[in-house]
mmCIF file of C-alpha atoms in Angstrom:
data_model
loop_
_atom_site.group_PDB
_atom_site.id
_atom_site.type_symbol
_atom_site.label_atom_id
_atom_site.label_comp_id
_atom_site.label_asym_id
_atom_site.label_seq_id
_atom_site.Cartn_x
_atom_site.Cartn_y
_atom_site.Cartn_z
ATOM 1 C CA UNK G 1 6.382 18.565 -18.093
ATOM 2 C CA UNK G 2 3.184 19.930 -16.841
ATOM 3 C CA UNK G 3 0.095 19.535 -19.040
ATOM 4 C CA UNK G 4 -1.144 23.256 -20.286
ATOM 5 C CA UNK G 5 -3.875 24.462 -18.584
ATOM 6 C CA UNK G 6 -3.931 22.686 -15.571
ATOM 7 C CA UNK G 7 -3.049 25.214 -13.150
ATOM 8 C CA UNK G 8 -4.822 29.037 -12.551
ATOM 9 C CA UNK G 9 -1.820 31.031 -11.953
ATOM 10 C CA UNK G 10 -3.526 34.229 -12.113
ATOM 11 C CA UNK G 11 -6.151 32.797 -9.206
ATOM 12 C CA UNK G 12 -9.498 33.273 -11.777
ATOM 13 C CA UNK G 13 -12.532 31.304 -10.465
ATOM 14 C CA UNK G 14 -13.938 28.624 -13.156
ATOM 15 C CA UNK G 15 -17.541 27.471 -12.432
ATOM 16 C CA UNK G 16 -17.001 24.366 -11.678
ATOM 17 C CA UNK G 17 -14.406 24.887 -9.040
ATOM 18 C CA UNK G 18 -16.624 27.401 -7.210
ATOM 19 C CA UNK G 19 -19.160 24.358 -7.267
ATOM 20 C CA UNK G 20 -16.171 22.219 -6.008
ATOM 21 C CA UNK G 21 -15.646 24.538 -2.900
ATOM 22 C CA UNK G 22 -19.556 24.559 -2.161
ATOM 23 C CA UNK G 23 -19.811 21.278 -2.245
ATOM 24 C CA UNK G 24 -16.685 20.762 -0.094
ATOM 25 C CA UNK G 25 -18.355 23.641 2.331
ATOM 26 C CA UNK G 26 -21.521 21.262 3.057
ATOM 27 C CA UNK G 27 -23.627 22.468 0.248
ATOM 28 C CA UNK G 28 -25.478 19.518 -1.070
ATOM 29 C CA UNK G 29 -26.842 20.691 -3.981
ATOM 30 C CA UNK G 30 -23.192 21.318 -4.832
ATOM 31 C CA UNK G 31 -22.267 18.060 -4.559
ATOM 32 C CA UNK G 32 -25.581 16.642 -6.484
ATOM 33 C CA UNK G 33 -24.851 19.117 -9.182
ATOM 34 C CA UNK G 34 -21.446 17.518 -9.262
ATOM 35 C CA UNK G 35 -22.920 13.512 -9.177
ATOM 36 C CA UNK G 36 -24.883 15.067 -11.870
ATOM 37 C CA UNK G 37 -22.282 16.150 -14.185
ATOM 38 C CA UNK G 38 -20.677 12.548 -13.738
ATOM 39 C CA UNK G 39 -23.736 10.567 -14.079
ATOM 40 C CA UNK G 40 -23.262 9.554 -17.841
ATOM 41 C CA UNK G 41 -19.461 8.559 -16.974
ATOM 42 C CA UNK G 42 -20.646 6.719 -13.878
ATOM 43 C CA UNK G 43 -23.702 4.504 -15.222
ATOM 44 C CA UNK G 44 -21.056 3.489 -18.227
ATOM 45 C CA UNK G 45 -18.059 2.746 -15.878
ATOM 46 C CA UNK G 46 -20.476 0.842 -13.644
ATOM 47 C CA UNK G 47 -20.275 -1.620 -16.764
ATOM 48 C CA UNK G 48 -16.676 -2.811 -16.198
ATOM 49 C CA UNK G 49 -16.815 -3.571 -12.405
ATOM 50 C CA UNK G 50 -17.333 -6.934 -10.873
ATOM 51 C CA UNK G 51 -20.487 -5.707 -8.985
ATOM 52 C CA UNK G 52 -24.038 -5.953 -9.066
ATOM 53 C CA UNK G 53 -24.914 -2.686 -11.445
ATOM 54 C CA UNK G 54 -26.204 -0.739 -8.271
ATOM 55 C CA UNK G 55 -24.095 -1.423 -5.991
ATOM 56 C CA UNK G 56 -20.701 -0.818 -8.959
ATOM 57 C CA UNK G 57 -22.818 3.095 -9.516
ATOM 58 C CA UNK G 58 -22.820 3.721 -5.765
ATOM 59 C CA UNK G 59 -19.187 3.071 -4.938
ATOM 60 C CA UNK G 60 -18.193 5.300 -8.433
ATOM 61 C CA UNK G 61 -20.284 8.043 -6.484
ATOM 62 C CA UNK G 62 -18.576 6.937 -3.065
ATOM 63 C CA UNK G 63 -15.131 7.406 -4.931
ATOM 64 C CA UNK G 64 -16.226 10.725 -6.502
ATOM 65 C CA UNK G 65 -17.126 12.481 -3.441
ATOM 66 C CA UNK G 66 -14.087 11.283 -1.389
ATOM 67 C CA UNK G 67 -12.399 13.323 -4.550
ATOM 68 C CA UNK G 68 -14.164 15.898 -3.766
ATOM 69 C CA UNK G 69 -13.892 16.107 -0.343
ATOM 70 C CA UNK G 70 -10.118 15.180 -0.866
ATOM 71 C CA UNK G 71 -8.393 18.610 -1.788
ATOM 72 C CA UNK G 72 -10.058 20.076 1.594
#
């Protein structure tokens, strides 16, 4: 069964899914406004991976914008 309220059947525009298709567009400040709204989840994340502490943030934000750029 399909969890409530992940799909937009009547086709309304949310916020952050017109910043989604910016950012997939080529709109950097899309996609920083995006690494922005994941930085808190990122820097604590970065704690559990094998990695030096930059190098475990950068490949969360790798990940994150191959989502993004994912659903083109």
């Amino acid at each position: 069964m399909e969890a409530q309220g992940t799909r937009n059947p009547e086709g309304a525009s949310h916020p952050f899914i017109e910043t989604v298709k910016k950012a997939q567009s080529g709109d950097k400040a899309s996609m920083e406004h995006i690494l922005g709204l994941f930085s808190v989840d990122i820097e604590y994340l970065s704690k559990f991976i094998m990695l030096p502490r930059e190098e475990a943030i950068q490949t969360l934000k790798i990940e994150l914008i191959n989502i993004v750029y994912q659903d083109l």
